[in-house]
PDB file of C-alpha atoms in Angstrom:
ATOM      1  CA  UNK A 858      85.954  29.498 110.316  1.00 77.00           C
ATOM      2  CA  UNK A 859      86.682  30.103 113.944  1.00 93.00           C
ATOM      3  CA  UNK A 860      87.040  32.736 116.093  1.00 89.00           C
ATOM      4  CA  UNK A 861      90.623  32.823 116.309  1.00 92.00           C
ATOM      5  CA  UNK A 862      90.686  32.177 112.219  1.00 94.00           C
ATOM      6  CA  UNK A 863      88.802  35.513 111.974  1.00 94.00           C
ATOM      7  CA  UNK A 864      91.262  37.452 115.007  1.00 94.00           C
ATOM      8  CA  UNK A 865      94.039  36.004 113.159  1.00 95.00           C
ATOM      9  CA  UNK A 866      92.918  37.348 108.989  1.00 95.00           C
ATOM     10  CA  UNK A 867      92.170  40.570 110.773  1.00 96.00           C
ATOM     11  CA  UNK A 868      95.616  40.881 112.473  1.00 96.00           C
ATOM     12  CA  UNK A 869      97.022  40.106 109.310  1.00 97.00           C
ATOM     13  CA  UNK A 870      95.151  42.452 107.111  1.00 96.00           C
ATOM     14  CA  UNK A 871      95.874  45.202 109.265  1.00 97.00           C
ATOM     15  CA  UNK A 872      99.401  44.545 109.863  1.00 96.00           C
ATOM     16  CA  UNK A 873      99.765  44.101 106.299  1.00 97.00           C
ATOM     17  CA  UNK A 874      97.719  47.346 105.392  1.00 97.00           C
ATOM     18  CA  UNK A 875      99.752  49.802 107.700  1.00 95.00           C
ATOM     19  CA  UNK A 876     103.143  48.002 106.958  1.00 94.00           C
ATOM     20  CA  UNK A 877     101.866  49.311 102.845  1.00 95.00           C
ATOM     21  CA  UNK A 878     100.774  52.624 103.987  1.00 93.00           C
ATOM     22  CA  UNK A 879     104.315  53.003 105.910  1.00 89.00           C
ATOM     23  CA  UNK A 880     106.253  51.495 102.803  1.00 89.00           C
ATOM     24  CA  UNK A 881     104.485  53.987 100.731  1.00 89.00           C
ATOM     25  CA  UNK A 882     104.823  57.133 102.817  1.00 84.00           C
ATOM     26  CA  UNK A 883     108.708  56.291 103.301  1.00 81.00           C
ATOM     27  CA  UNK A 884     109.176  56.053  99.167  1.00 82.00           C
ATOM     28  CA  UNK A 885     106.969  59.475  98.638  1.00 81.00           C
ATOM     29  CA  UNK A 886     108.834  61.054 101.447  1.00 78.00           C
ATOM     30  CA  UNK A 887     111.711  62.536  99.491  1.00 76.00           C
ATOM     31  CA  UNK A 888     109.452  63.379  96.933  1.00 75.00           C
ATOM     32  CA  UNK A 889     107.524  65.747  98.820  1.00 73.00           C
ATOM     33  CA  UNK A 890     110.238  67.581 100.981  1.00 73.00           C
ATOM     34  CA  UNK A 891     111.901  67.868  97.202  1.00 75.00           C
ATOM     35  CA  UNK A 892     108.343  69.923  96.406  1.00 75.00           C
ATOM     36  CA  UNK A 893     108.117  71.835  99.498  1.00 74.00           C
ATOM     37  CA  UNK A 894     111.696  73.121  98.753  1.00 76.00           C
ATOM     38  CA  UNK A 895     111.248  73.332  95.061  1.00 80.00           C
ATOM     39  CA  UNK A 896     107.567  75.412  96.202  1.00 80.00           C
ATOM     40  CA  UNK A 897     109.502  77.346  99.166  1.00 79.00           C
ATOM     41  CA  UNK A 898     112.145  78.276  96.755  1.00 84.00           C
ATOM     42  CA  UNK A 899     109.391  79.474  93.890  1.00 82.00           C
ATOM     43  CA  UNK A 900     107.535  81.549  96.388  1.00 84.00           C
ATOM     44  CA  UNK A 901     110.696  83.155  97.396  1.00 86.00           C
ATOM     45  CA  UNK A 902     111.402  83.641  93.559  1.00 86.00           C
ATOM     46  CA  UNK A 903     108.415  85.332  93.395  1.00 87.00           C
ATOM     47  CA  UNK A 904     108.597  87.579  96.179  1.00 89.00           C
ATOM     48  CA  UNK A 905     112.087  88.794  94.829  1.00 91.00           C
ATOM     49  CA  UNK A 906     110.604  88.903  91.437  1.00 90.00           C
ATOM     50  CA  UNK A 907     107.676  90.780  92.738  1.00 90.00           C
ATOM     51  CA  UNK A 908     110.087  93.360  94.759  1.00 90.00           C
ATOM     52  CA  UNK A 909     111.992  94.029  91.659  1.00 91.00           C
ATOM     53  CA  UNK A 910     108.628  95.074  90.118  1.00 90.00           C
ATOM     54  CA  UNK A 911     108.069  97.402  92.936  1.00 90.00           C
ATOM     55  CA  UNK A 912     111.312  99.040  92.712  1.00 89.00           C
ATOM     56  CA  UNK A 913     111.349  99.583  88.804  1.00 89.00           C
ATOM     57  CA  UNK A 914     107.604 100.883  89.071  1.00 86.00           C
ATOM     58  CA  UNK A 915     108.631 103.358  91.064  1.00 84.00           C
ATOM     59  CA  UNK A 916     111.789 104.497  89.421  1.00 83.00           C
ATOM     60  CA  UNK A 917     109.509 104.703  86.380  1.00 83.00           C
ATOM     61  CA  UNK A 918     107.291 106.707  88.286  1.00 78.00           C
ATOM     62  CA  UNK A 919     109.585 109.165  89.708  1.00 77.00           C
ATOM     63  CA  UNK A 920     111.169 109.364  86.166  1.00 72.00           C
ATOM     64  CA  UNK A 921     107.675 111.132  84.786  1.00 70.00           C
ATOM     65  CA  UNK A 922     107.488 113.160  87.515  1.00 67.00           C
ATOM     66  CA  UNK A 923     111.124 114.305  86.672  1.00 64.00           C
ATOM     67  CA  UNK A 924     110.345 115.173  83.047  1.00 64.00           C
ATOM     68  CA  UNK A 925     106.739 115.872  83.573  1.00 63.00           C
ATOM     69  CA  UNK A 926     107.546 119.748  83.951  1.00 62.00           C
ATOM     70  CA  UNK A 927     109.642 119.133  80.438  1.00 62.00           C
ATOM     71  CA  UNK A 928     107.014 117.991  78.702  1.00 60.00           C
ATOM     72  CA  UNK A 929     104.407 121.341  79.793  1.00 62.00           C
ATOM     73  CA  UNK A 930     107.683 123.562  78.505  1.00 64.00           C
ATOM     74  CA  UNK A 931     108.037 121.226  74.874  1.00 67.00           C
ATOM     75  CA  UNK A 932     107.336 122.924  71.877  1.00 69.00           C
ATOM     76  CA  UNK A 933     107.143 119.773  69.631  1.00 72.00           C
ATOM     77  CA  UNK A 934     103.418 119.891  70.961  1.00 76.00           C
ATOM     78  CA  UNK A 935     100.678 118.930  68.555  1.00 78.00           C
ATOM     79  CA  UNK A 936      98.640 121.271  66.424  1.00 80.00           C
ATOM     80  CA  UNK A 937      95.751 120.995  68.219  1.00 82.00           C
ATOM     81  CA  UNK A 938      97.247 122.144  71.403  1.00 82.00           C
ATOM     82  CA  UNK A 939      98.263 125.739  69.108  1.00 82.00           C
ATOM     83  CA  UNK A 940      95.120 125.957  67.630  1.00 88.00           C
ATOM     84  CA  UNK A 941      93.814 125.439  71.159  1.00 86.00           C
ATOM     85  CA  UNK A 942      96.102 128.490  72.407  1.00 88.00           C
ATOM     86  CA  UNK A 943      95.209 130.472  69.825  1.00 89.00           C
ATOM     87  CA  UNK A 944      91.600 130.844  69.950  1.00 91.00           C
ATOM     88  CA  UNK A 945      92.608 131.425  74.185  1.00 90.00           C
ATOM     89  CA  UNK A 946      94.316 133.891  72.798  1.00 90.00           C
ATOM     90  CA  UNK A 947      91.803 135.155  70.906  1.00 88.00           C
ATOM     91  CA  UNK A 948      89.001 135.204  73.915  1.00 87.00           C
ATOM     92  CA  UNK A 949      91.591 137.054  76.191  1.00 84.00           C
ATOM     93  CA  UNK A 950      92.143 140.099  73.021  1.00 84.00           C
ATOM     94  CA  UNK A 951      88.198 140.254  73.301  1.00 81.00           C
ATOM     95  CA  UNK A 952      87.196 140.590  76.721  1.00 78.00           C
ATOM     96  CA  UNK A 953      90.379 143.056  76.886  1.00 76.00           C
ATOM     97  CA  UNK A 954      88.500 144.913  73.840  1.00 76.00           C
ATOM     98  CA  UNK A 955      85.310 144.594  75.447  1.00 72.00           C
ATOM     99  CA  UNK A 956      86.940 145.975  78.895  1.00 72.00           C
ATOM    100  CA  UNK A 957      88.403 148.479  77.420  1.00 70.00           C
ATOM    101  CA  UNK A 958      85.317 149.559  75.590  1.00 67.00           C
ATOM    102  CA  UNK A 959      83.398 149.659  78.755  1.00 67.00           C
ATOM    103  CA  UNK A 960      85.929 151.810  80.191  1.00 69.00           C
ATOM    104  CA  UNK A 961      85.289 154.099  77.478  1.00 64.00           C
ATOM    105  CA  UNK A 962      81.211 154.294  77.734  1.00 66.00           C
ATOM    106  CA  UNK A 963      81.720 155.106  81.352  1.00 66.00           C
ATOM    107  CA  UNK A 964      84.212 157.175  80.526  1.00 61.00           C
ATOM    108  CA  UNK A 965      81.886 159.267  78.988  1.00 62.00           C
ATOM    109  CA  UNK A 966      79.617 161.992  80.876  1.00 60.00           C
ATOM    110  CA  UNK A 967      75.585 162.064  80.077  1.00 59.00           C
ATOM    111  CA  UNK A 968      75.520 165.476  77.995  1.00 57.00           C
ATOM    112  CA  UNK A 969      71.876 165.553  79.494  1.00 60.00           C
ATOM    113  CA  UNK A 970      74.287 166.513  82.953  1.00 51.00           C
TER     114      UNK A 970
END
């Protein structure tokens, strides 16, 4: 083969390669602006999705803080909590016994005096 036999296959192969390559990109074209709306519109999905979150975690939230102070004042409390509160109550009656009992000792002069 000659020279211009090679210059010409080359010409050829290339022309033909990018004129693929063009017919190609011009086919998938729609396709992909299709999936960067169809991705554009997901992402914005999930944003609103993910601000809807927000907002009902923090109505939640603000909910238990409303009827946290409800919940200390409930008296549909388990038993441990009363058995708890009694034997508090229990400690407190003995120290006051205790202080009151020391009151008395000092109370008290040393007949030795």
């Amino acid at each position: 083969m000659t020279w211009w036999m090679w210059l010409l296959f080359w010409a050829i192969f290339w022309v033909t390669a990018v004129a693929y390559l063009a017919w190609r990109c011009w086919r998938v074209w729609p396709h992909a602006r299709d999936f960067a709306r169809t991705t554009s519109e997901a992402w914005s999905r999930l944003d609103e999705a993910r601000n809807l979150a927000e907002q009902r975690s923090a109505a939640e939230n603000s909910a238990a803080l409303v009827t946290q102070g409800v919940d200390d004042l409930a008296w549909n409390k388990p038993a441990s909590h009363w058995r708890g509160e009694r034997q508090r109550a229990r400690e407190r009656q003995r120290d006051l016994r205790l202080d009151s009992q020391a009151e008395v000792w000092s109370s008290w002069r040393d007949p030795l005096e």
